[in-house]
Coordinates of C-alpha atoms and ligand atoms in Angstrom, one line a residue:
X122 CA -13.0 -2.3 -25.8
X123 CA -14.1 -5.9 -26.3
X124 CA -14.8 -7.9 -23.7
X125 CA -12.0 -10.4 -24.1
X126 CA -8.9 -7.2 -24.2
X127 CA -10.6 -6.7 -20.5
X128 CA -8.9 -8.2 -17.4
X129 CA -11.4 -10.4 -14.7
X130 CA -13.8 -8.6 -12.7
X131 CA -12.2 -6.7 -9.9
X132 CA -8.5 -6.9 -11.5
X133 CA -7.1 -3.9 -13.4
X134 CA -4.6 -3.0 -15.5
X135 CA -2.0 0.4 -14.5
X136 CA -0.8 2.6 -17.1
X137 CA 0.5 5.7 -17.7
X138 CA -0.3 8.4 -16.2
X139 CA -1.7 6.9 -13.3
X140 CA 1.4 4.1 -13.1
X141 CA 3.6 7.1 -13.0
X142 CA 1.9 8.0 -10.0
X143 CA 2.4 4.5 -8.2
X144 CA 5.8 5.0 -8.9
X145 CA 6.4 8.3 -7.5
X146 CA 4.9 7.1 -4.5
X147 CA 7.0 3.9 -4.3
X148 CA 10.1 6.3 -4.8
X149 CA 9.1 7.8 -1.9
X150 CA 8.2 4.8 0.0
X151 CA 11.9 3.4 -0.5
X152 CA 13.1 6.6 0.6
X153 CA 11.4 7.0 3.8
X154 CA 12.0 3.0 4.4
X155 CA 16.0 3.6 3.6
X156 CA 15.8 6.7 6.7
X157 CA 14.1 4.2 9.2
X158 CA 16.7 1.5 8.3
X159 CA 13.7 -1.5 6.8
X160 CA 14.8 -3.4 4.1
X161 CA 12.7 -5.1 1.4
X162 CA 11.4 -8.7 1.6
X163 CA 10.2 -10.5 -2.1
X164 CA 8.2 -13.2 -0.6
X165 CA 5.8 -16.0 -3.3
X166 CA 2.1 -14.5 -4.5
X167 CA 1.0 -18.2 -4.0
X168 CA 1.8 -20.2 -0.9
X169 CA 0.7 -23.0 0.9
X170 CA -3.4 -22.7 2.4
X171 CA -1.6 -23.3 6.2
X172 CA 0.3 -20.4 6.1
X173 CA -2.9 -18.2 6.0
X174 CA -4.9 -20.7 7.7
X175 CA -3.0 -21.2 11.0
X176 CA -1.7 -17.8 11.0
X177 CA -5.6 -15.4 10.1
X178 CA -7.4 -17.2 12.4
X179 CA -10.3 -20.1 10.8
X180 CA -12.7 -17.4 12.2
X181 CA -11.7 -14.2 9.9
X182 CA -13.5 -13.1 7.2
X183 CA -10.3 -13.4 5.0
X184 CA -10.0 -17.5 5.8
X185 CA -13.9 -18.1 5.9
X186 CA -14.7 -16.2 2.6
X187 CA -12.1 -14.4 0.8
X188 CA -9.3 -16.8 -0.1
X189 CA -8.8 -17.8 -3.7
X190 CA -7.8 -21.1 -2.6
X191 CA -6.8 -24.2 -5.4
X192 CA -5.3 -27.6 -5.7
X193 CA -2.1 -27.7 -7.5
X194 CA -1.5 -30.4 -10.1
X195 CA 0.3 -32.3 -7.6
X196 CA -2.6 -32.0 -5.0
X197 CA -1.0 -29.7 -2.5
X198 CA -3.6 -26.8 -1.5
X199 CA -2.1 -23.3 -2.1
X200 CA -3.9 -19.7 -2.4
X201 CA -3.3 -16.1 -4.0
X202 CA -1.9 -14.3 -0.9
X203 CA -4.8 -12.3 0.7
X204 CA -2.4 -10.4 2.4
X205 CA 1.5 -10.0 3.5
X206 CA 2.0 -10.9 6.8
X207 CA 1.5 -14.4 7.4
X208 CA 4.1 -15.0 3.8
X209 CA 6.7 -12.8 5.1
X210 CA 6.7 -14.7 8.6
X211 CA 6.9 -18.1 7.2
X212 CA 10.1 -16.4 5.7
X213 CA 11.1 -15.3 9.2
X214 CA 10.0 -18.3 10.4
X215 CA 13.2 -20.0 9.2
X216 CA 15.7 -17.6 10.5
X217 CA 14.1 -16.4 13.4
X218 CA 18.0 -16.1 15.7
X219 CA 19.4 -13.7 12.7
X220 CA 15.5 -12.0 12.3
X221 CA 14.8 -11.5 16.1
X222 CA 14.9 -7.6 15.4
X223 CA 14.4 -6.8 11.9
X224 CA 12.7 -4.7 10.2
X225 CA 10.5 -5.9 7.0
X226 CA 8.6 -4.2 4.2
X227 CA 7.1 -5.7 0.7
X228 CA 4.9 -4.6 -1.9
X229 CA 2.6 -5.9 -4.2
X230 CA -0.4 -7.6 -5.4
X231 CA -2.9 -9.2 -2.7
X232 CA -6.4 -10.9 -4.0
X233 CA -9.6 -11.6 -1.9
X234 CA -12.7 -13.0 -3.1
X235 CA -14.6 -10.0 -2.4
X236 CA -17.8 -8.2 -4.1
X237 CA -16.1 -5.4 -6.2
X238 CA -17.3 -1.6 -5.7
X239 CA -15.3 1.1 -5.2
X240 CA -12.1 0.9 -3.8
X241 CA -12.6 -3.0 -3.1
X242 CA -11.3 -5.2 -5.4
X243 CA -10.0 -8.7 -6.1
X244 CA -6.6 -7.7 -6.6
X245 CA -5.6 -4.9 -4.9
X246 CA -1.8 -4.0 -3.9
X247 CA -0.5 -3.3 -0.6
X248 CA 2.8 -1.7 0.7
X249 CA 3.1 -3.6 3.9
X250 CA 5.7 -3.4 7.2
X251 CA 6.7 -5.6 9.6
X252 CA 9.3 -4.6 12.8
X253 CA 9.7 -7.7 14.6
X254 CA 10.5 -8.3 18.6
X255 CA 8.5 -8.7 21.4
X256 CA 6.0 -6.6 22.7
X257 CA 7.2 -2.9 23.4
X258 CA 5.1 0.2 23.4
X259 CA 7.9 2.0 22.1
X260 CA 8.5 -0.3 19.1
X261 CA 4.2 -0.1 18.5
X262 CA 4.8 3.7 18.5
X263 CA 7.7 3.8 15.7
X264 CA 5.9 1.7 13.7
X265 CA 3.2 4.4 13.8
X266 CA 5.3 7.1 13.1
X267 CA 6.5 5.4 10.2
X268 CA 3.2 5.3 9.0
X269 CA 2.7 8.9 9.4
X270 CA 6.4 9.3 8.0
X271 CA 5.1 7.8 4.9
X272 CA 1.6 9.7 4.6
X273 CA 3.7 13.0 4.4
X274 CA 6.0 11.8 1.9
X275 CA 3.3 10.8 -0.3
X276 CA 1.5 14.2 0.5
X277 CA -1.5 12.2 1.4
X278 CA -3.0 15.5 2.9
X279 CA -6.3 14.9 5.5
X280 CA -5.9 11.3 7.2
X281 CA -7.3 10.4 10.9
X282 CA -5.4 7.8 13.0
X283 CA -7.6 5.6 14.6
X284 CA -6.1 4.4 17.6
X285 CA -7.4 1.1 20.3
X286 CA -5.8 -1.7 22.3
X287 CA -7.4 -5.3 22.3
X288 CA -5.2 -6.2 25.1
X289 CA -2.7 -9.4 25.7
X290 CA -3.3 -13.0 24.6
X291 CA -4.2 -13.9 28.7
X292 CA -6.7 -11.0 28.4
X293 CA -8.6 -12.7 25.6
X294 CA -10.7 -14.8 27.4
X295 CA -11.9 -12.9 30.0
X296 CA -12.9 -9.9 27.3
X297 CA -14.4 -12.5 25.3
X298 CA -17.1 -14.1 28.4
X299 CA -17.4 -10.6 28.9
X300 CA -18.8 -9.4 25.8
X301 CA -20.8 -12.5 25.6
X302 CA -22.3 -12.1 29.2
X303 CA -23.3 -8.6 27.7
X304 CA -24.9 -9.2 24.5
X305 CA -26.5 -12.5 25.2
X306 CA -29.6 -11.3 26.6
X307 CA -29.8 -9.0 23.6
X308 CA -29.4 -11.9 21.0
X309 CA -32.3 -11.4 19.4
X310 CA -31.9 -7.8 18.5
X311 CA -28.6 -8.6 16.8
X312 CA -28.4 -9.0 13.4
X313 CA -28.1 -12.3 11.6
X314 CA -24.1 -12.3 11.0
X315 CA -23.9 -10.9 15.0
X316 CA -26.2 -13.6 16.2
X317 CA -23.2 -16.0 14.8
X318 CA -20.5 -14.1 15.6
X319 CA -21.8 -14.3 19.3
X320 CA -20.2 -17.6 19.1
X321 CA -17.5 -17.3 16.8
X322 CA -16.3 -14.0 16.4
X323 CA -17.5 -12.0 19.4
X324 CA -15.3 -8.7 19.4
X325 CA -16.5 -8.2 15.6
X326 CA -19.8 -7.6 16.7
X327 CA -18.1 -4.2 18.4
X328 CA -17.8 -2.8 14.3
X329 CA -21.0 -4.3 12.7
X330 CA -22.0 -1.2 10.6
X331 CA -25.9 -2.3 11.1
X332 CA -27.5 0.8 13.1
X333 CA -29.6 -1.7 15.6
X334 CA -26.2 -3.5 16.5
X335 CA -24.8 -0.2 16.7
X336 CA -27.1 0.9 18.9
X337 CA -26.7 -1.9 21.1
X338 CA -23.0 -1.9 21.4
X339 CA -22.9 1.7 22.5
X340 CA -24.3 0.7 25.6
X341 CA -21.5 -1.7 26.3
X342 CA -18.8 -1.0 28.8
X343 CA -15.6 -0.3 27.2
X344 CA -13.5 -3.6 26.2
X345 CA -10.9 -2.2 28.8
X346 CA -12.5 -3.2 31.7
X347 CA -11.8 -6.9 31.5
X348 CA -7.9 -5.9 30.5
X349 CA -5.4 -6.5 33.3
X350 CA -3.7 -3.2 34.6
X351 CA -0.4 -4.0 32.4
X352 CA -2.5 -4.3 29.4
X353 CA -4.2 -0.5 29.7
X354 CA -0.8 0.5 30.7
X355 CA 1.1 -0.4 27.9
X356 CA -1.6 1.6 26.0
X357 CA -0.8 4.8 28.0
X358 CA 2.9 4.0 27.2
X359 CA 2.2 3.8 23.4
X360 CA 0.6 7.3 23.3
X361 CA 2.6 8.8 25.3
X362 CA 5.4 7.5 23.1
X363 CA 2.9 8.9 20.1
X364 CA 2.6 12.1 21.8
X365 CA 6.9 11.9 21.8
X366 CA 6.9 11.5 18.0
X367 CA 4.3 13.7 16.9
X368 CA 1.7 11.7 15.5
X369 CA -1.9 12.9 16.4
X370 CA -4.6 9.9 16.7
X371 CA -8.0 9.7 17.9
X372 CA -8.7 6.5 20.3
X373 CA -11.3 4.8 19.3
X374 CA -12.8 2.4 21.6
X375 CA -14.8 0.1 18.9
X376 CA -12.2 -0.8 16.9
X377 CA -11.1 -4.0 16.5
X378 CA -9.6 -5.1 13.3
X379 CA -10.6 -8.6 11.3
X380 CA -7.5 -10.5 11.4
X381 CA -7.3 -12.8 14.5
X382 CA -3.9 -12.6 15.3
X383 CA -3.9 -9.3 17.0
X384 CA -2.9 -8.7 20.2
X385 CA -2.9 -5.2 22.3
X386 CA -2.2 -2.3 19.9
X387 CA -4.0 -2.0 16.7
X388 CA -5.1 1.4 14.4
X389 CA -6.5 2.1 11.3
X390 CA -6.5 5.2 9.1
X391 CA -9.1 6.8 7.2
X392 CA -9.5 9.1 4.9
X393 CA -12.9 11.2 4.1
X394 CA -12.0 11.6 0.6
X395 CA -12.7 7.7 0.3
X396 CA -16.5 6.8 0.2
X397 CA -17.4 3.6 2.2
X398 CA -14.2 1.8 1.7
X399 CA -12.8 4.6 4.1
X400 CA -9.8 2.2 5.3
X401 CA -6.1 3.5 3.7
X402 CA -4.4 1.5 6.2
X403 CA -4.8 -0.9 9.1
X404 CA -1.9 -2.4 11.5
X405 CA -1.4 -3.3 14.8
X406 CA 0.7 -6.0 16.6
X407 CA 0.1 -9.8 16.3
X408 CA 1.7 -13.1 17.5
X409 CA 2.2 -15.1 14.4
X410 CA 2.0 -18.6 14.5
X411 CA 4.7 -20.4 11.6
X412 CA 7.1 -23.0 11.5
X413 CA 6.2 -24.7 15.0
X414 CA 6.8 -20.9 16.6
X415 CA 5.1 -17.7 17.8
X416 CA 6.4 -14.9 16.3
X417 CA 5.8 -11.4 17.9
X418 CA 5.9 -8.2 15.8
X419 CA 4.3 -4.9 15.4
X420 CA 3.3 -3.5 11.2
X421 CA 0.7 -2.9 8.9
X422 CA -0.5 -2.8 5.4
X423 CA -1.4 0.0 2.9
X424 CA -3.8 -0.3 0.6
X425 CA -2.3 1.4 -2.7
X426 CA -5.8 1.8 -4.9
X427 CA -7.0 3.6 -1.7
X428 CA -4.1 6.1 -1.4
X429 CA -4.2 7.3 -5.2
X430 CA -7.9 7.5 -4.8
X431 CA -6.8 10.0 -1.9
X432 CA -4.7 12.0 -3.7
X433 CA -5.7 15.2 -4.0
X434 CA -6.0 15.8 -7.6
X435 CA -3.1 18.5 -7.7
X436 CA -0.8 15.9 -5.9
X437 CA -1.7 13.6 -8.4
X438 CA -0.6 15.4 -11.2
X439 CA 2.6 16.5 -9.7
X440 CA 3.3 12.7 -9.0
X441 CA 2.7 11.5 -12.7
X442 CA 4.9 14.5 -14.3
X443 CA 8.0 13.5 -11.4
X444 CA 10.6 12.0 -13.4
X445 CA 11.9 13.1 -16.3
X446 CA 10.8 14.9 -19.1
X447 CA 11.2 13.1 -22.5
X448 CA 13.0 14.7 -25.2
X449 CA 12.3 13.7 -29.2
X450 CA 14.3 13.9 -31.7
X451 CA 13.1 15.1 -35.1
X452 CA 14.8 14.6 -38.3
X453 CA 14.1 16.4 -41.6
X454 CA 16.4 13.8 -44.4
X455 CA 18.5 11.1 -44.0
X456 CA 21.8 12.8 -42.7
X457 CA 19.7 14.4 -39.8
X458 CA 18.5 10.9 -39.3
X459 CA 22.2 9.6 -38.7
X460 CA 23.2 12.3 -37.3
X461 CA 20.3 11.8 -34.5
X462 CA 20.9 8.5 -34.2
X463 CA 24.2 9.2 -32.1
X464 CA 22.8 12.5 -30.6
X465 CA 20.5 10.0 -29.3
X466 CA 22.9 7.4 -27.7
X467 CA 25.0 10.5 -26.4
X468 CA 22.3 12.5 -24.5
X469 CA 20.9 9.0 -23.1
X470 CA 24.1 8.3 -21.9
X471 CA 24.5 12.1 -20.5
X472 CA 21.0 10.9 -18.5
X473 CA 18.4 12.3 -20.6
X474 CA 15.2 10.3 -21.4
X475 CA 15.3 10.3 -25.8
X476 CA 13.3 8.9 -28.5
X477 CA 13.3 9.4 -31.8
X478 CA 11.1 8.2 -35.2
X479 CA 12.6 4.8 -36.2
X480 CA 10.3 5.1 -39.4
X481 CA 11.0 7.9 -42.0
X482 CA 8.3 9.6 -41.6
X483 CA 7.6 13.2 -42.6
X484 CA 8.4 16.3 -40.2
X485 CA 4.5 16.7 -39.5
X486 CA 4.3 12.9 -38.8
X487 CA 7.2 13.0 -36.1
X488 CA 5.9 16.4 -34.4
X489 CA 2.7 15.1 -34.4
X490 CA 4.2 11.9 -32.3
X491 CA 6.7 13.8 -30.2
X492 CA 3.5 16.0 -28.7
X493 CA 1.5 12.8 -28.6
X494 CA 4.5 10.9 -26.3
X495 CA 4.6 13.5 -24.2
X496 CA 7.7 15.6 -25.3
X497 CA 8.8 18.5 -23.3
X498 CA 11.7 19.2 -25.8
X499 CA 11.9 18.5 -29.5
X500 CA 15.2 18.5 -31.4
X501 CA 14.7 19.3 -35.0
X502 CA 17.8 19.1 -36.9
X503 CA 17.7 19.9 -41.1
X504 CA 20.4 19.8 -43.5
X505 CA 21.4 22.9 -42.4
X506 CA 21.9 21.9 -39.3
X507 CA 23.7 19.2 -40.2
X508 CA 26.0 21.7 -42.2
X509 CA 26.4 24.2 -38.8
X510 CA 26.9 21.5 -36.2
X511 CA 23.5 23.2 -34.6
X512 CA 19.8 22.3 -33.6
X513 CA 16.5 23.9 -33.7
X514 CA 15.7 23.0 -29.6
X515 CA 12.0 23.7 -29.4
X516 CA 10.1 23.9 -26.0
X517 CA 6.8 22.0 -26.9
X518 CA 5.0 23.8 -24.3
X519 CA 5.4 27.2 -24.9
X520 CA 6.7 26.7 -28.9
X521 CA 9.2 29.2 -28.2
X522 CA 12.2 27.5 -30.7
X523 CA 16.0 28.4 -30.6
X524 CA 19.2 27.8 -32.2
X525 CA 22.0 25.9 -29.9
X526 CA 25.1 24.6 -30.5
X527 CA 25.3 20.8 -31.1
X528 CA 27.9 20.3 -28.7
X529 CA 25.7 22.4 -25.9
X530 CA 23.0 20.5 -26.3
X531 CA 23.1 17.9 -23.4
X532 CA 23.6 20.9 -20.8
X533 CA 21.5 22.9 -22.7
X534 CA 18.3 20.5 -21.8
X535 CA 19.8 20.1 -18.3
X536 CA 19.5 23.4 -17.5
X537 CA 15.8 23.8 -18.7
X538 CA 15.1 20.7 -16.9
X539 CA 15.7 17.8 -19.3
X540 CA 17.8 15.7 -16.8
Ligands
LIG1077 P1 -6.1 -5.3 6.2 O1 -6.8 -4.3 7.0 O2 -6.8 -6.6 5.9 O3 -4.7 -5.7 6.9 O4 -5.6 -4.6 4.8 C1 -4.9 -3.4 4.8 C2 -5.4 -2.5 3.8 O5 -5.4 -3.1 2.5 C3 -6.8 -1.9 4.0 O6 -6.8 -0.9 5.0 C4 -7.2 -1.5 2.6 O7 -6.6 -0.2 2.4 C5 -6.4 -2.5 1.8 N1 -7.4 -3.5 1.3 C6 -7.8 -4.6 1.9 N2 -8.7 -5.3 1.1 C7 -8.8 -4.6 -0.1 C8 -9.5 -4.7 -1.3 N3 -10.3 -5.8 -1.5 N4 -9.4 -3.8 -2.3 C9 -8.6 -2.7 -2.1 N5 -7.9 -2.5 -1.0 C10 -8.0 -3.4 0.0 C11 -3.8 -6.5 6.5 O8 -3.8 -7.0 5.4 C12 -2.7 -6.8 7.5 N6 -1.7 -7.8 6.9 C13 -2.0 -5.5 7.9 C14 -0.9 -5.8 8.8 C15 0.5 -5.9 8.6 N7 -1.0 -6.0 10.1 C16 0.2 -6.2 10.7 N8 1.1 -6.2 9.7

């Protein structure tokens, strides 16, 4: 391929068969979405630099690093959404007395500035959630579940919830002296980026991968600890609600999450099909801060590249063939070719997927196509045909071929699975 039919570094373009996949698991998505009664929000790729910035935190990595940011001709400061949920609360933002309660989800493309490798990349696509209203163990737990509810659908196979709390907004500052009191006198054994986040970022130190900061915050007490009682209670309540719905999780006491505006329950899943990008999903519930107001929810965002790269392979396959099979239509002279031509509008209107040579070309030509497309079914239709008021329906993948009536044709394919 030369270099200039190639799209920008960490950017890719979907095709068949592996868009056929995406589709089959955005089917699915819509399906399970429909069943827990969210409905879709279609919110800009570009927005204004405040939404993110206000809303991230000036301290995540996302705002520091990652934002394709950029001066419009006008001069206003926009960037490429890094992620969903500061966009769709802006949206909210504006109808907050209608959205009190609602229940949110979007896909699509998200960019960050990152170093590409596997499963990283600039722009990446997420199928994101957002359940709005104040903060309720019970509404944390659903939102979990719906996670899992999705995982199954898509037949995601091995995942591992990964479950902690960062406690309330008041508990903040008191986990945040904490942690500092703790790791100060061990400054120097940090790592550079931990020896700054001492001051900026403090709980991130808690997932530095680095194996001498690991070390070091193993010793820590647990983050709990500075948590007021109702903060580690609403924790019990949330997996005890998990426990209600089924959903198996693992706590795990060093997690975190990178996005500031979390507040008590957060999770992540992982798969060990992935390699170092094990993330499929993270989530957890945040305050929000857009439009002059704090706005409370619960959701979380999937990482799409992630879950296909999960797949299992079997799954995979399945998911591009869902959908249905394509029929060609194969004309031997120029009466079969007009005769085709309405078979063609007919079984597309009877719900079979049809195509058929729009360019005279010989019988070899248009079986060579028809196998080349994809065709489950051919329809070869001569003079004699033509004559009989037959076809010659041929099933591509055995090559077993047999006579049928014209006018049995459409139900013909539907019962061997054409539509
Ligand atoms: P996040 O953890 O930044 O959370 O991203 C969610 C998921 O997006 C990750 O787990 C990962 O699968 C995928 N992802 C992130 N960056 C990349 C990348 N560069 N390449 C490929 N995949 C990537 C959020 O974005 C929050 N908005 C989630 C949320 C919604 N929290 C509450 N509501």
């Amino acid at each position: 391929m030369s270099s200039s039919a190639k799209p920008i570094k960490g950017m890719s373009d979907l095709f068949s068969p592996e868009v056929d996949v995406w589709q089959t698991l955005e089917f699915r998505a819509r399906e399970v979405m429909r069943r827990f009664d969210f409905r879709e929000v279609r919110t800009p790729i570009v927005e204004p630099v405040e939404v993110y910035m206000h809303s991230l935190g000036d301290s995540s990595e996302i705002v520091e690093k990652q934002m394709y940011a950029f001066e419009t001709r006008g001069g206003t400061r926009v960037c490429l959404r890094p992620e969903g949920t500061a966009g769709v609360m802006r949206f909210v933002s504006g109808r907050l007395q209608e959205m009190r309660d609602a229940r949110l989800y979007y896909a699509g493309p998200m960019f960050r500035a990152e170093r590409p490798q596997a499963g990283r990349k600039r722009q990446f696509h997420q199928f994101g959630v957002e359940s709005l209203g104040e903060a309720s163990p019970l509404r944390d737990a659903e939102t979990i579940a719906l996670q899992a509810a999705l995982f199954e659908a898509w037949e995601l196979g091995e995942v591992s919830f990964q479950l902690n709390t960062r406690g309330s907004l008041e508990d903040f500052p008191r986990i945040l002296e904490g942690l500092r009191e703790e790791l100060a006198p061990r400054r120097e054994a940090l790592c550079e980026e931990c020896r700054r986040r001492l001051d900026a970022n403090v709980l991130r130190i808690l997932d530095c991968k680095v194996p001498g900061c690991r070390e070091i915050v193993a010793g820590l007490p647990p983050i709990t600890q500075w948590m007021a009682p109702e903060s580690v209670g609403y924790f019990e309540e949330v997996r005890r609600a998990l426990d209600t719905f089924g959903v198996e999780y693992t706590v795990n006491p060093l997690l975190v999450r990178g996005l500031d505006y979390y507040e008590h329950t957060i999770w992540e899943v992982t798969s060990e099909a992935l390699g170092a990008q094990d993330a499929v999903s993270g989530g957890g519930r945040y305050v929000v801060h857009a439009g002059g107001k704090a706005i409370e929810g619960v959701g979380f965002g999937i990482g799409m590249e992630r879950v296909v790269m999960a797949l299992p392979e079997e799954v995979k396959a399945a998911f591009a063939r869902e959908g249905l099979p394509l029929v060609s239509l194969v004309s031997l002279d120029d009466a079969a070719r007009a005769d085709n031509l309405t078979r063609m509008g007919r079984l597309r209107a009877a719900g079979h997927r049809v195509r058929m040579d729009l360019d005279g070309r010989s019988l070899k030509a248009q079986m060579k196509a028809a196998s080349r497309h994809g065709a489950r079914f051919a329809v070869v239709v001569g003079e004699s045909e033509v004559a009989a008021g037959t076809v010659q329906l041929r099933d591509m993948e055995t090559g077993e071929q047999r006579e049928v009536a014209a006018g049995a044709l459409a139900d013909e394919l539907a019962a061997a699975g054409g539509a």
